[in-house]
Coordinates of C-alpha atoms in Angstrom, one line a residue:
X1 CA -22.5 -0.1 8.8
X2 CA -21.7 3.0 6.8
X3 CA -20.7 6.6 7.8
X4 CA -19.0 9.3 6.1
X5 CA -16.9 12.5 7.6
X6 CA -16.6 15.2 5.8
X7 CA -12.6 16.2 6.5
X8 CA -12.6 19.4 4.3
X9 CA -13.9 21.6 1.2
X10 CA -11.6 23.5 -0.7
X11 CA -11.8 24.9 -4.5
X12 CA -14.7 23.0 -5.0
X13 CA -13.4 20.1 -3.7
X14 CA -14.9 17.7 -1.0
X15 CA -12.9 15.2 1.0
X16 CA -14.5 12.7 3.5
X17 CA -13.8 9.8 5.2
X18 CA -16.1 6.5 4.5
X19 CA -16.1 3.9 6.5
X20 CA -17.1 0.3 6.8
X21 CA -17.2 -1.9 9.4
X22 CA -16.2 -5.5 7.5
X23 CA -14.9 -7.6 10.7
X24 CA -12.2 -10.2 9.5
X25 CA -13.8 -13.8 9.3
X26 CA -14.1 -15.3 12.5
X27 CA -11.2 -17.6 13.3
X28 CA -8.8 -14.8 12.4
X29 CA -5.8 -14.2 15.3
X30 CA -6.5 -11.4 17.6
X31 CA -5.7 -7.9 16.2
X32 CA -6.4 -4.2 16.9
X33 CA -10.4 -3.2 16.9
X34 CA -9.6 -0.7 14.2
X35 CA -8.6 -3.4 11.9
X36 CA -12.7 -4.7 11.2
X37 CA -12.9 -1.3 9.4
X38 CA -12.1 -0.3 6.3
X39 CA -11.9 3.0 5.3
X40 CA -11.4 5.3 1.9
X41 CA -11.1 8.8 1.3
X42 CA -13.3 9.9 -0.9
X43 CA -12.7 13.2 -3.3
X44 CA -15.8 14.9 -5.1
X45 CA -17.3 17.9 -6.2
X46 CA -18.6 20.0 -3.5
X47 CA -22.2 20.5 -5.7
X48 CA -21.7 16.6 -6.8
X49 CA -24.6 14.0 -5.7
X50 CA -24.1 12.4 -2.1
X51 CA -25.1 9.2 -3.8
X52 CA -21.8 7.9 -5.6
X53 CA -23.7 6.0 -8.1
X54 CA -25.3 8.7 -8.9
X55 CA -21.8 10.4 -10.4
X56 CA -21.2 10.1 -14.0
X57 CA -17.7 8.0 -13.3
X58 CA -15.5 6.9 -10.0
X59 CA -11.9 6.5 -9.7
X60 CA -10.8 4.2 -7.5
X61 CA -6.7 4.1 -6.6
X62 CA -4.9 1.6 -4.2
X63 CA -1.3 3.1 -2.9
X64 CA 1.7 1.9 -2.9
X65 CA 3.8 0.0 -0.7
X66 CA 4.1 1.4 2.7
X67 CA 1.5 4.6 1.4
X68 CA -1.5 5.2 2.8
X69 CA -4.6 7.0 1.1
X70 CA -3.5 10.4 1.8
X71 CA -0.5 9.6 -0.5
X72 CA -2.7 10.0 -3.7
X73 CA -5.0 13.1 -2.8
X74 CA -3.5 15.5 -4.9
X75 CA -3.9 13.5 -7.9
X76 CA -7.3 13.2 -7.0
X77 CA -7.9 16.6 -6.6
X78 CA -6.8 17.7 -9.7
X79 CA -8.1 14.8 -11.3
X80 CA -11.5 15.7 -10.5
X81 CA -11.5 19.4 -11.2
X82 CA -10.2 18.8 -14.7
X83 CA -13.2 16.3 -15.3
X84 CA -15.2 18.8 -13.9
X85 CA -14.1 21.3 -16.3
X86 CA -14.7 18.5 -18.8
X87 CA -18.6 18.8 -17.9
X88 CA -18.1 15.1 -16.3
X89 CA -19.2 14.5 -12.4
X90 CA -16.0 12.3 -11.1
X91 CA -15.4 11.1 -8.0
X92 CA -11.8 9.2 -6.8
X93 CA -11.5 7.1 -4.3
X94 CA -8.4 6.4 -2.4
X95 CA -8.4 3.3 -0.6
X96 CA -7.1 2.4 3.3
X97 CA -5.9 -0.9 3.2
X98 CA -7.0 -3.0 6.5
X99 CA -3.2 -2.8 8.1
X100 CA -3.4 1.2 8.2
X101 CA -6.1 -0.2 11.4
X102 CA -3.0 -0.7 13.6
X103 CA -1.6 3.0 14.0
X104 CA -2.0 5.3 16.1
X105 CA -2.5 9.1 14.7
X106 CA -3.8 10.7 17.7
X107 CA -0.9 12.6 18.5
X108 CA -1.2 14.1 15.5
X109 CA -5.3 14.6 15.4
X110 CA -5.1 16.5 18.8
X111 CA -2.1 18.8 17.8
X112 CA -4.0 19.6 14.4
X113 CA -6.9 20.2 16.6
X114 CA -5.4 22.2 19.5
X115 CA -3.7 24.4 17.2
X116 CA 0.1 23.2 18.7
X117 CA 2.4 20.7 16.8
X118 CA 4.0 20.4 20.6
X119 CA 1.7 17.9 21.4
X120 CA 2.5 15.7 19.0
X121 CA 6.0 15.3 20.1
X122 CA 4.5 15.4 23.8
X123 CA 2.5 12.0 22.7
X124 CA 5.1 10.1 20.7
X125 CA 8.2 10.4 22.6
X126 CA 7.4 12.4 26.2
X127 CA 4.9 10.0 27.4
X128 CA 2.2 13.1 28.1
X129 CA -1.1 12.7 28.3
X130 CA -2.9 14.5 25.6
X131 CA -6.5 14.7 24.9
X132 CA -6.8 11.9 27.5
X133 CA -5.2 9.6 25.9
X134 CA -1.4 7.8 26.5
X135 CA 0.4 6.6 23.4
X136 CA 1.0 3.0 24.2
X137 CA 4.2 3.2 22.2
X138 CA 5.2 1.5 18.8
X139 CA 4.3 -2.2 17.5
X140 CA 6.8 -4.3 17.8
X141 CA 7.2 -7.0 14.5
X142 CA 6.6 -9.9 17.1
X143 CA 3.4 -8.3 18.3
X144 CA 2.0 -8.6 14.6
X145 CA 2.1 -11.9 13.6
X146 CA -1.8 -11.3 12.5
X147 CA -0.5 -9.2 9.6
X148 CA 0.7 -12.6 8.2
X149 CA -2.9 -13.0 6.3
X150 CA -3.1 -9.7 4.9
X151 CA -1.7 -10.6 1.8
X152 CA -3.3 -10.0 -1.8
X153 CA -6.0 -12.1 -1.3
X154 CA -7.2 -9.6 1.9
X155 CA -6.7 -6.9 0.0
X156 CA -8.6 -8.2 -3.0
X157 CA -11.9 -9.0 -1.4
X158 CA -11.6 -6.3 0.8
X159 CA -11.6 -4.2 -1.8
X160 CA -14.7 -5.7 -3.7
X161 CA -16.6 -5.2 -0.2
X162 CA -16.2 -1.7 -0.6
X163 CA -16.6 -1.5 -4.2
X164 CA -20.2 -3.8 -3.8
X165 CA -21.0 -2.0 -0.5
X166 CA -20.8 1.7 -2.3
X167 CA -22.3 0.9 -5.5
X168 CA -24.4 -2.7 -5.5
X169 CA -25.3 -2.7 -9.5
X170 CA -22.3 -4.8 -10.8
X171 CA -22.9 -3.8 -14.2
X172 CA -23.2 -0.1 -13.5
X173 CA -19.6 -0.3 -11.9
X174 CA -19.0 -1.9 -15.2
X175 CA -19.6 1.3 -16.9
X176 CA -18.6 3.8 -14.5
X177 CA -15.9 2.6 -12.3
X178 CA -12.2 2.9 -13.4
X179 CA -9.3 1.2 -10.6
X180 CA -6.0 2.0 -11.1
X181 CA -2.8 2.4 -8.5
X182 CA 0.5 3.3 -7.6
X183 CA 3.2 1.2 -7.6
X184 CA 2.3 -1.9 -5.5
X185 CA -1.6 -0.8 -5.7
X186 CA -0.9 -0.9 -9.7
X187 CA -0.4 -4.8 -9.9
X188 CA -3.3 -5.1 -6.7
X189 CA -5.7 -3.1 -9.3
X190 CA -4.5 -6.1 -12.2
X191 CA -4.6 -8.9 -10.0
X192 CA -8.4 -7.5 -9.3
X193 CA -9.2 -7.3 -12.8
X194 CA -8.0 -11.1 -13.0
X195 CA -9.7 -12.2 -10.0
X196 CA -12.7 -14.5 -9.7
X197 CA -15.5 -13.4 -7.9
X198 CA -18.2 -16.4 -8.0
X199 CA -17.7 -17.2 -11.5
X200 CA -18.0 -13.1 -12.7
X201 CA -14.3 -11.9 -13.7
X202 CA -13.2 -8.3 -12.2
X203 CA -11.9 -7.2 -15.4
X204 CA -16.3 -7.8 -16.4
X205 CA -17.3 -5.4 -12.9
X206 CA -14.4 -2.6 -14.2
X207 CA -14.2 0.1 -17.1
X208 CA -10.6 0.8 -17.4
X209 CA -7.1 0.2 -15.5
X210 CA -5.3 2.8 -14.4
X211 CA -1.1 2.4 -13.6
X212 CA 1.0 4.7 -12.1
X213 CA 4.4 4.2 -12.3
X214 CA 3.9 0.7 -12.0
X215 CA 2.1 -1.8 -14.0
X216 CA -1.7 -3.6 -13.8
X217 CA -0.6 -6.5 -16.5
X218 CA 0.4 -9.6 -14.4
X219 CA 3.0 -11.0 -16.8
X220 CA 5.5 -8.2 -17.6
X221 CA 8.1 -10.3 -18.2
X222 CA 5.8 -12.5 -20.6
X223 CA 6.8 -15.4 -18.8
X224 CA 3.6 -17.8 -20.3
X225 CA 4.9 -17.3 -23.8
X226 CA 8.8 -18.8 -22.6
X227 CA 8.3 -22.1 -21.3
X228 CA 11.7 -23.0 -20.4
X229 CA 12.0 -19.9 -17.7
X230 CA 8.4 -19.4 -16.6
X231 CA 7.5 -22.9 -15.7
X232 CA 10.4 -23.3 -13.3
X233 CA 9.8 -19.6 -11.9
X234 CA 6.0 -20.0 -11.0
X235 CA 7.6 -23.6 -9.1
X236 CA 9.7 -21.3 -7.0
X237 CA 7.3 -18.5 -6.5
X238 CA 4.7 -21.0 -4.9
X239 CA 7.3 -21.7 -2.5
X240 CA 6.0 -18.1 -1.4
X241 CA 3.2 -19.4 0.0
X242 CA 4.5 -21.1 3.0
X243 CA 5.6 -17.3 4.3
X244 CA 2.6 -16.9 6.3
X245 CA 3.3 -19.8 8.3
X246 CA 6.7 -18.9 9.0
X247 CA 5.8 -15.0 10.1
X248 CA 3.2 -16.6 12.4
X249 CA 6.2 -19.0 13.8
X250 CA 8.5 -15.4 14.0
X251 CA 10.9 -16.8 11.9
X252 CA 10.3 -14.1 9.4
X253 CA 9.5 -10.8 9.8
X254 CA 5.9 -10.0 9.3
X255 CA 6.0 -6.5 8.2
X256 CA 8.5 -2.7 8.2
X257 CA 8.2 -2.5 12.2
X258 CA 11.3 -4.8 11.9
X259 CA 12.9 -1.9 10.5
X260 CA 13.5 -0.7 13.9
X261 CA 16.3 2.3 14.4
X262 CA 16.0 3.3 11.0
X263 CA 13.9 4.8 7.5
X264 CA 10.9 3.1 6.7
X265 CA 9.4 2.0 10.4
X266 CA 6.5 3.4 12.3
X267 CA 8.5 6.1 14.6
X268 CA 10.1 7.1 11.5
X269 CA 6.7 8.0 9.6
X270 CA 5.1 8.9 13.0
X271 CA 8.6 11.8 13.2
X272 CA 7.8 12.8 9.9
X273 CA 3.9 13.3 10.2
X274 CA 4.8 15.4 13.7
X275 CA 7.4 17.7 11.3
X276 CA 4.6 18.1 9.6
X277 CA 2.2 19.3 11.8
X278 CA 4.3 22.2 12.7
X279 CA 4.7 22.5 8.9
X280 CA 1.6 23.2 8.4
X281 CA 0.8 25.2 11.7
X282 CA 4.0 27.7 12.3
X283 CA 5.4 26.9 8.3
X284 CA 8.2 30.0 8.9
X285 CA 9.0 30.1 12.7
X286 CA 12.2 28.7 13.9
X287 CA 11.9 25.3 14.5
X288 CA 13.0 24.1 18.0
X289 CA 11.9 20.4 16.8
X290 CA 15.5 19.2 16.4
X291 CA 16.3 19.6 20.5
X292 CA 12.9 18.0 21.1
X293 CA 14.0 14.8 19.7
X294 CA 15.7 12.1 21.5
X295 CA 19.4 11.7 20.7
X296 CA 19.3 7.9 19.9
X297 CA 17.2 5.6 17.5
X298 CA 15.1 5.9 14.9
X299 CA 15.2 9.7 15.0
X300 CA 18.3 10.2 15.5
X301 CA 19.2 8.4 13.0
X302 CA 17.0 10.1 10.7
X303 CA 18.1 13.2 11.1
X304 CA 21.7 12.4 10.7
X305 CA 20.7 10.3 7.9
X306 CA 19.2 13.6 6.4
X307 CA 21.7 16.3 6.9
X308 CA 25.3 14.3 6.9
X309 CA 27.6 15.2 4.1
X310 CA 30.1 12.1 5.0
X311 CA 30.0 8.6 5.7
X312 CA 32.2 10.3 8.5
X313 CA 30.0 12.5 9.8
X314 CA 26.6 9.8 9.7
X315 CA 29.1 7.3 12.3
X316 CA 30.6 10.6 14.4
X317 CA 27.5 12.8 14.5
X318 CA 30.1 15.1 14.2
X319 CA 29.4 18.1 13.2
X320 CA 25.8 18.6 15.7
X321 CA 23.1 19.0 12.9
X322 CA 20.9 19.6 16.3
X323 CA 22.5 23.3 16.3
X324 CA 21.0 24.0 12.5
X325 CA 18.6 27.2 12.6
X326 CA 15.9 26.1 10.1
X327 CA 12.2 26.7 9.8
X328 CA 9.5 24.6 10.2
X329 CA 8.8 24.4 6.3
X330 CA 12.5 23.8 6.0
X331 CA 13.2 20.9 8.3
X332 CA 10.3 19.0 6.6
X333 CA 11.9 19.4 3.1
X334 CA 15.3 18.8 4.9
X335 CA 13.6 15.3 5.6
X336 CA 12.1 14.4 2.4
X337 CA 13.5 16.7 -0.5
X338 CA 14.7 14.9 -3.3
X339 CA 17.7 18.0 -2.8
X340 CA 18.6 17.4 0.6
X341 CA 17.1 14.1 2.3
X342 CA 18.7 10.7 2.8
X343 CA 19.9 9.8 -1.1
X344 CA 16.9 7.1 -1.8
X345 CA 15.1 8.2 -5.1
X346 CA 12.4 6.1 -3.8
X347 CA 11.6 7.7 -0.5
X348 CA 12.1 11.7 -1.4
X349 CA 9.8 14.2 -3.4
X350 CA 11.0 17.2 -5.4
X351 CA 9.2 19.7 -3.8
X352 CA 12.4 22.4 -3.5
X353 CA 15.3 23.2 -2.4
X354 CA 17.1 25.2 1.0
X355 CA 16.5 28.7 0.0
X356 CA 19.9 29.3 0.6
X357 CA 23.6 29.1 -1.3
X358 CA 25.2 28.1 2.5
X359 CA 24.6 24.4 1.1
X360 CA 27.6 21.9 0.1
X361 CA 27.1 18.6 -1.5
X362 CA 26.6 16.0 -0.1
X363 CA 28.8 12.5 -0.6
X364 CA 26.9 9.8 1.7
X365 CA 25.4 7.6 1.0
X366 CA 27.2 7.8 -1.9
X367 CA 28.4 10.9 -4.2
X368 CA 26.6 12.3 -7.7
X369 CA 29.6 12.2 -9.4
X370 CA 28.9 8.1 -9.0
X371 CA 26.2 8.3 -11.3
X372 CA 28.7 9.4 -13.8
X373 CA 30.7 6.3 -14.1
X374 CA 30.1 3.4 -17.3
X375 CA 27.8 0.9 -15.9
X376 CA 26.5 2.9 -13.2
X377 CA 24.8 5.5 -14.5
X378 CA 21.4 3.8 -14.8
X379 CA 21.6 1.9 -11.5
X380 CA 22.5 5.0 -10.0
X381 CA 19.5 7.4 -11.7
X382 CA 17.3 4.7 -10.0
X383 CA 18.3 4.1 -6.8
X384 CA 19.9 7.1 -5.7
X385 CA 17.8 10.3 -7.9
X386 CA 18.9 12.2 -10.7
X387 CA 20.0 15.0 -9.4
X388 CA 22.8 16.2 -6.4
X389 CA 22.2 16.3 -3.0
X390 CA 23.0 19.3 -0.1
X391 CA 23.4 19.6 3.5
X392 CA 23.5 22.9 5.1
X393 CA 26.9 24.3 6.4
X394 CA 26.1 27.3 8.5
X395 CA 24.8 27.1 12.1
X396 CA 24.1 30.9 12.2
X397 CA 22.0 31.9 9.6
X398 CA 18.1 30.8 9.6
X399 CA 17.6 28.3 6.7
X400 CA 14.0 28.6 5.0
X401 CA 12.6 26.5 2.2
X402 CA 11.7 27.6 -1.2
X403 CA 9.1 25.8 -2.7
X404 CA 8.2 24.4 -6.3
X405 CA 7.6 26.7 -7.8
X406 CA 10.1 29.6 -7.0
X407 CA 13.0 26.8 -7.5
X408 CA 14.3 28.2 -11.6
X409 CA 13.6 32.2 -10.6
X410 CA 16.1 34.8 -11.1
X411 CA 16.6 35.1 -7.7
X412 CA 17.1 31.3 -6.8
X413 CA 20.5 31.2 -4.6
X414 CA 23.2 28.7 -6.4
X415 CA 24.0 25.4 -5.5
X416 CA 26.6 23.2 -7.2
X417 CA 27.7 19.9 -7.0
X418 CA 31.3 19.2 -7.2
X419 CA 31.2 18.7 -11.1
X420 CA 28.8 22.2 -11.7
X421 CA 25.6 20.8 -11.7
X422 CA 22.9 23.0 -10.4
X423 CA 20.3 21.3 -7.8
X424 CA 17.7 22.3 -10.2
X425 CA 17.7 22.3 -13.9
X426 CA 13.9 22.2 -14.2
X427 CA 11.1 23.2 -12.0
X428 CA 10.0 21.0 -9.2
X429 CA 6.5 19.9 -9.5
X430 CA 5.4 18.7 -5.3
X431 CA 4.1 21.5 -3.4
X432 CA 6.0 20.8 0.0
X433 CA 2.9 22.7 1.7
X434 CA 0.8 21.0 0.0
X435 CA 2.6 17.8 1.4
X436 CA 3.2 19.2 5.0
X437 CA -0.7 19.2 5.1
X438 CA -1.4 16.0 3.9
X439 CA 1.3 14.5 5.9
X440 CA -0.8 15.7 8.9
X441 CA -3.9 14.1 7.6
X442 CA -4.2 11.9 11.2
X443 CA -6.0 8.8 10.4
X444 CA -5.9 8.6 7.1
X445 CA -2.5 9.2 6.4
X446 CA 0.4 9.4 3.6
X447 CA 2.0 6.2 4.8
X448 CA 0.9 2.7 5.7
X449 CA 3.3 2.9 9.1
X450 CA 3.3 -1.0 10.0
X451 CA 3.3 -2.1 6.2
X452 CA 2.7 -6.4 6.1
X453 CA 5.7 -7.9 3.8
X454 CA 3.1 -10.5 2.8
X455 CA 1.7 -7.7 0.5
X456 CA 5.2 -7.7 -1.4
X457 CA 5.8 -11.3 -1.5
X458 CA 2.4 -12.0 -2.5
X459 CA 2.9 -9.3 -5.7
X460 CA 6.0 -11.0 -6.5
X461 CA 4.7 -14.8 -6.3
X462 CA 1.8 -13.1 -9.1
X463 CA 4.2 -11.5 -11.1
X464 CA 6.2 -14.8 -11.3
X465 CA 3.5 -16.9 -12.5
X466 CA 2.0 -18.6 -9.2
X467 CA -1.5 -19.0 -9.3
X468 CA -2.2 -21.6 -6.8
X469 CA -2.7 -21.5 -2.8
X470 CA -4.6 -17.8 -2.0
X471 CA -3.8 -16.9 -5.7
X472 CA -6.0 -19.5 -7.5
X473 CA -8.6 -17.0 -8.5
X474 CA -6.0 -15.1 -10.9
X475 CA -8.2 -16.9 -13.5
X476 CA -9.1 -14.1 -16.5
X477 CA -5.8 -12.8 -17.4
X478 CA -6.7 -12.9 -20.8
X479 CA -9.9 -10.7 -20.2
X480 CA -8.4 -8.1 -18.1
X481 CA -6.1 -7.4 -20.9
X482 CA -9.0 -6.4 -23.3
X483 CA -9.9 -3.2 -20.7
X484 CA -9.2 -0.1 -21.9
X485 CA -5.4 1.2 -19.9
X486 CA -3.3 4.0 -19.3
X487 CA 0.0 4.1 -18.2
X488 CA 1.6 6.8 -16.5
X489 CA 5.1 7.0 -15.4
X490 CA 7.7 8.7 -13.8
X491 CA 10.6 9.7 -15.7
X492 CA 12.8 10.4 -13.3
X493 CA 11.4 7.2 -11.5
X494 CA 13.5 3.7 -10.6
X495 CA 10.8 2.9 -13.1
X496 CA 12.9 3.8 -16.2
X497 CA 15.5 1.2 -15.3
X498 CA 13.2 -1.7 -16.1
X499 CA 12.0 0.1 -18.9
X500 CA 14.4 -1.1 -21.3
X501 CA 13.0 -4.8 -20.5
X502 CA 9.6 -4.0 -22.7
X503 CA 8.0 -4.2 -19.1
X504 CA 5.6 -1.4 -19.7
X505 CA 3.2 -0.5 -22.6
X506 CA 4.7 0.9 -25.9
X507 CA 1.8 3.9 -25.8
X508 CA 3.2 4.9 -21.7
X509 CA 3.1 8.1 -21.0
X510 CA 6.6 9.7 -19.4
X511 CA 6.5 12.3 -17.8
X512 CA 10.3 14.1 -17.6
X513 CA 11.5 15.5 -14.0
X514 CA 8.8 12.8 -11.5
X515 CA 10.0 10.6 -9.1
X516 CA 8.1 7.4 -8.2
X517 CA 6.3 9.3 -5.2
X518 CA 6.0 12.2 -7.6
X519 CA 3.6 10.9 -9.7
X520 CA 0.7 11.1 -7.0
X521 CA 1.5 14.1 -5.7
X522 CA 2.4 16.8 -8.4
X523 CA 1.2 19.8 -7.2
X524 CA -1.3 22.4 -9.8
X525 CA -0.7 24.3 -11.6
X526 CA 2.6 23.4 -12.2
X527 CA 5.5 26.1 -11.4
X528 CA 5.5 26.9 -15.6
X529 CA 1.9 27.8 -14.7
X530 CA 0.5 24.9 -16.8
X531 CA -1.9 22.3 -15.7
X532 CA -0.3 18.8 -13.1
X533 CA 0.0 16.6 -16.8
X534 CA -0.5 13.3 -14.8
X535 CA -3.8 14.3 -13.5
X536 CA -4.8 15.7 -17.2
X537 CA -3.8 12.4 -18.8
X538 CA -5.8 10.4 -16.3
X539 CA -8.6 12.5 -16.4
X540 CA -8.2 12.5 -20.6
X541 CA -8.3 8.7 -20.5
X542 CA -11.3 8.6 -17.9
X543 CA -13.3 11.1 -20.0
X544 CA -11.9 9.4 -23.2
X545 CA -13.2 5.8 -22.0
X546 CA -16.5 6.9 -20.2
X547 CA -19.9 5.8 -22.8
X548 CA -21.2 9.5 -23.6
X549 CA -24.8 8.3 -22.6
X550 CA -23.3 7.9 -19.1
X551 CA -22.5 11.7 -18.5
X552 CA -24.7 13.9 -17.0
X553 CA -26.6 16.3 -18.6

């Protein structure tokens, strides 16, 4: 069974929702309804076919780790209006994995809906009924022990479903239909290419791979070719198999809802999504979020986590951020600005800064002077950013946000890190309204809330050499590596640390001032006023790649 929503048309641009129902085999443990559907958001031209085999190419993207398909639909935007340009009827596909089935978004749905980000917070933490319906709270890790066989394997042949299901001529996805992803989706996208389907290789049922700040070869380390380290590491990765079994048993955890009280659980990316519903709806009012929230767990602890300046003030909660005066807009980029939030390079966008010169830097986690020291400089870049982080000091005046592209203007207020550097030397290249509304997506969403670790350990066992247990059909390695690839990175991304490795490509393509989470998100036209470069690379290499005979006329 097949349908398709139509979520929105803008510039052109047509987003829906497809689903498919694709029950897990019988036998499976018990686990949420939603979880025998799979889903994808689908990005095309508003005039385009309703067929997609009747476009001239598809783009199909996996996310990252603990991303969901909302996190690449600006790329795909802009990725398909620059092939349009190009005369070339594209189409990109983001796909849901099957785990994004356990959330709940309807908090968020009915406060989009109702016109009144209230609601949300009503839902998640106020117990109110709303829209008839009574949030049955967050997933515990022990209640998940079913996420223990979504591993690569799931993903894989869940993914072929779709593919099969939406366009059923294997050699005309051949022709047509590139796959690429982000991060963790990057070396899902290679192991596909590799993977046996009935004795017909991916890589044969593929045009081109597509890596974002990741990679889609399996070997980076070239392990085969060194004998002496690969053999004993593919031993020890097999070991990797026996995980399912012990996250069934509960002796390890089965995915990020063990992260409980902290960044990186479901409440945390449920707070966040509910910022951003009043983001999006009331961007410049005075937010009155911050006395909403509880004053204990997992927001609590973001928030401080977000707007301490001290390892002293994180433990006392001393001074009470809770007082700030900020806007909507501003509280969202106080949470995830790569300027302001909790110093993880990984987890924060540059979408702007506080649009005010009441800021003073910030020294937890740790200070950016420690990026300045011999040895640590790299480490640091890659962990922690590349540029200085601010808290606001003033609990009078009314902080707003300034966006991307007003960050370099003349009348930009100054903010200096203890040494002189500015928060910006370059424009930022996220949109944070953009963000705010794709962060209140509802269903399908920018994170993957209840993540399964067996989708990590399963990328490490590949990229250590096993091929055995659920990764025996990683059998045509050698053929996936003959597809045409692009790789585009982030060059302010964690990324470059492993660069000097030879992990990546010599022809990647850096792109100077992106994050990791950057690189699906940049926001167009850039704040120079030139075109998102990511998206015009990938749409280059599409266009570049794509048999001439197979454009429409």
């Amino acid at each position: 069974m097949r349908t398709e929503e139509v979520l929105e048309t803008t510039d052109g641009v047509r987003l829906s929702t497809v689903t498919h129902r694709i029950p897990l085999p019988s036998g499976a443990p018990a686990h949420p309804r939603d979880c025998d559907y799979l889903r994808h958001l689908r990005i095309r031209c508003a005039d385009g076919p309703d067929d997609p085999a009747r476009a001239d190419t598809v783009l199909t993207l996996l996310p990252g780790a603990i991303a969901g398909a909302r996190s690449l639909q600006p790329l795909g935007c802009n990725t398909v209006r620059n092939l349009q340009a190009a005369g070339v009827i594209a189409e990109v596909w983001v796909i849901d994995r099957r785990a994004n089935g356990v959330e709940d978004h309807s908090g968020i749905e009915i406060a989009m809906a109702e016109g009144d980000y209230h609601l949300a917070f009503d839902y998640y933490y106020r117990g109110a009924k709303v829209g008839g319906r009574t949030f049955d709270g967050f997933r515990t890790d022990r209640e998940l022990g079913f996420l223990a066989g979504f591993g690569m394997a799931r993903t894989v042949a869940d993914l072929h479903e779709v593919l099969c299901r939406e366009i059923a001529d294997p050699d005309a996805r051949a022709r047509s239909l590139f796959l690429g992803g982000h991060s963790l989706g990057g070396i899902q996208a290679g192991a596909y290419a590799a993977w046996d389907f009935g004795g017909r290789p991916g890589h044969e049922q593929i045009a081109g791979l597509v890596a974002l700040d990741t990679v889609t070869h399996l070997d980076p380390l070239r392990l085969r070719g060194r004998t002496r380290a690969g053999r004993p590491l593919a031993v020890a990765t097999r070991q990797f198999e026996r995980a399912p079994i012990a996250m069934r048993r509960g002796l390890i955890p089965c995915s990020t809802a063990v992260m409980n009280g902290g960044w990186g659980n479901p409440e945390a990316f449920a707070l966040i999504a509910a910022v951003a519903t009043a983001a999006t709806l009331a961007p410049d009012a005075e937010s009155d979020i911050l006395r909403l929230l509880p004053d204990h767990g997992t927001a609590a602890r973001v928030l401080r986590g977000s707007t301490a300046r001290t390892w002293r003030e994180y433990l006392t909660g001393t001074p009470n951020y809770r007082k700030l005066r900020l806007t909507n807009l501003a509280l969202l980029g106080l949470l995830g600005g790569a300027h302001t939030s909790i110093n993880c390079a990984v987890l924060s966008m540059s979408c702007g800064t506080l649009d005010s010169a009441a800021v003073a830097p910030r020294s937890f986690p740790l200070p950016f002077e420690a990026g300045t020291l011999p040895g640590l400089r790299s480490l640091y870049r890659a962990v922690l950013g590349t540029q200085p982080r601010f808290s606001p000091t003033s609990f009078d005046e009314l902080y707003h946000w300034r966006d991307h592209d007003r960050c370099c203007a003349p009348d930009a207020p100054t903010q200096l890190s203890r040494g002189g550097t500015p928060a910006c030397v370059t424009g930022e290249v996220v949109s944070i309204a953009e963000l705010a509304r794709i962060l209140a997506g509802g269903r399908l969403n920018v994170f993957e809330d209840y993540f399964p670790l067996r989708q990590s350990i399963d990328a490490a066992a590949v990229l250590g050499g096993c091929r055995t247990g659920s990764l025996t059909p990683i059998r045509h390695e050698s053929g996936s590596a003959h597809l045409p690839s692009v790789s585009l990175m982030g060059g302010s991304s964690f990324t470059q640390l492993l660069a000097r490795w030879g992990v990546y490509p010599d022809d990647a393509l850096w792109f100077p001032g992106y994050l990791h989470c950057d690189v699906a998100a940049g926001a167009h036209p850039r704040a120079d006023g030139g075109p998102e470069p990511i998206a015009a690379a990938l749409a280059d290499f599409v266009r570049t790649n794509l048999p001439s005979a197979q454009i429409a006329s």
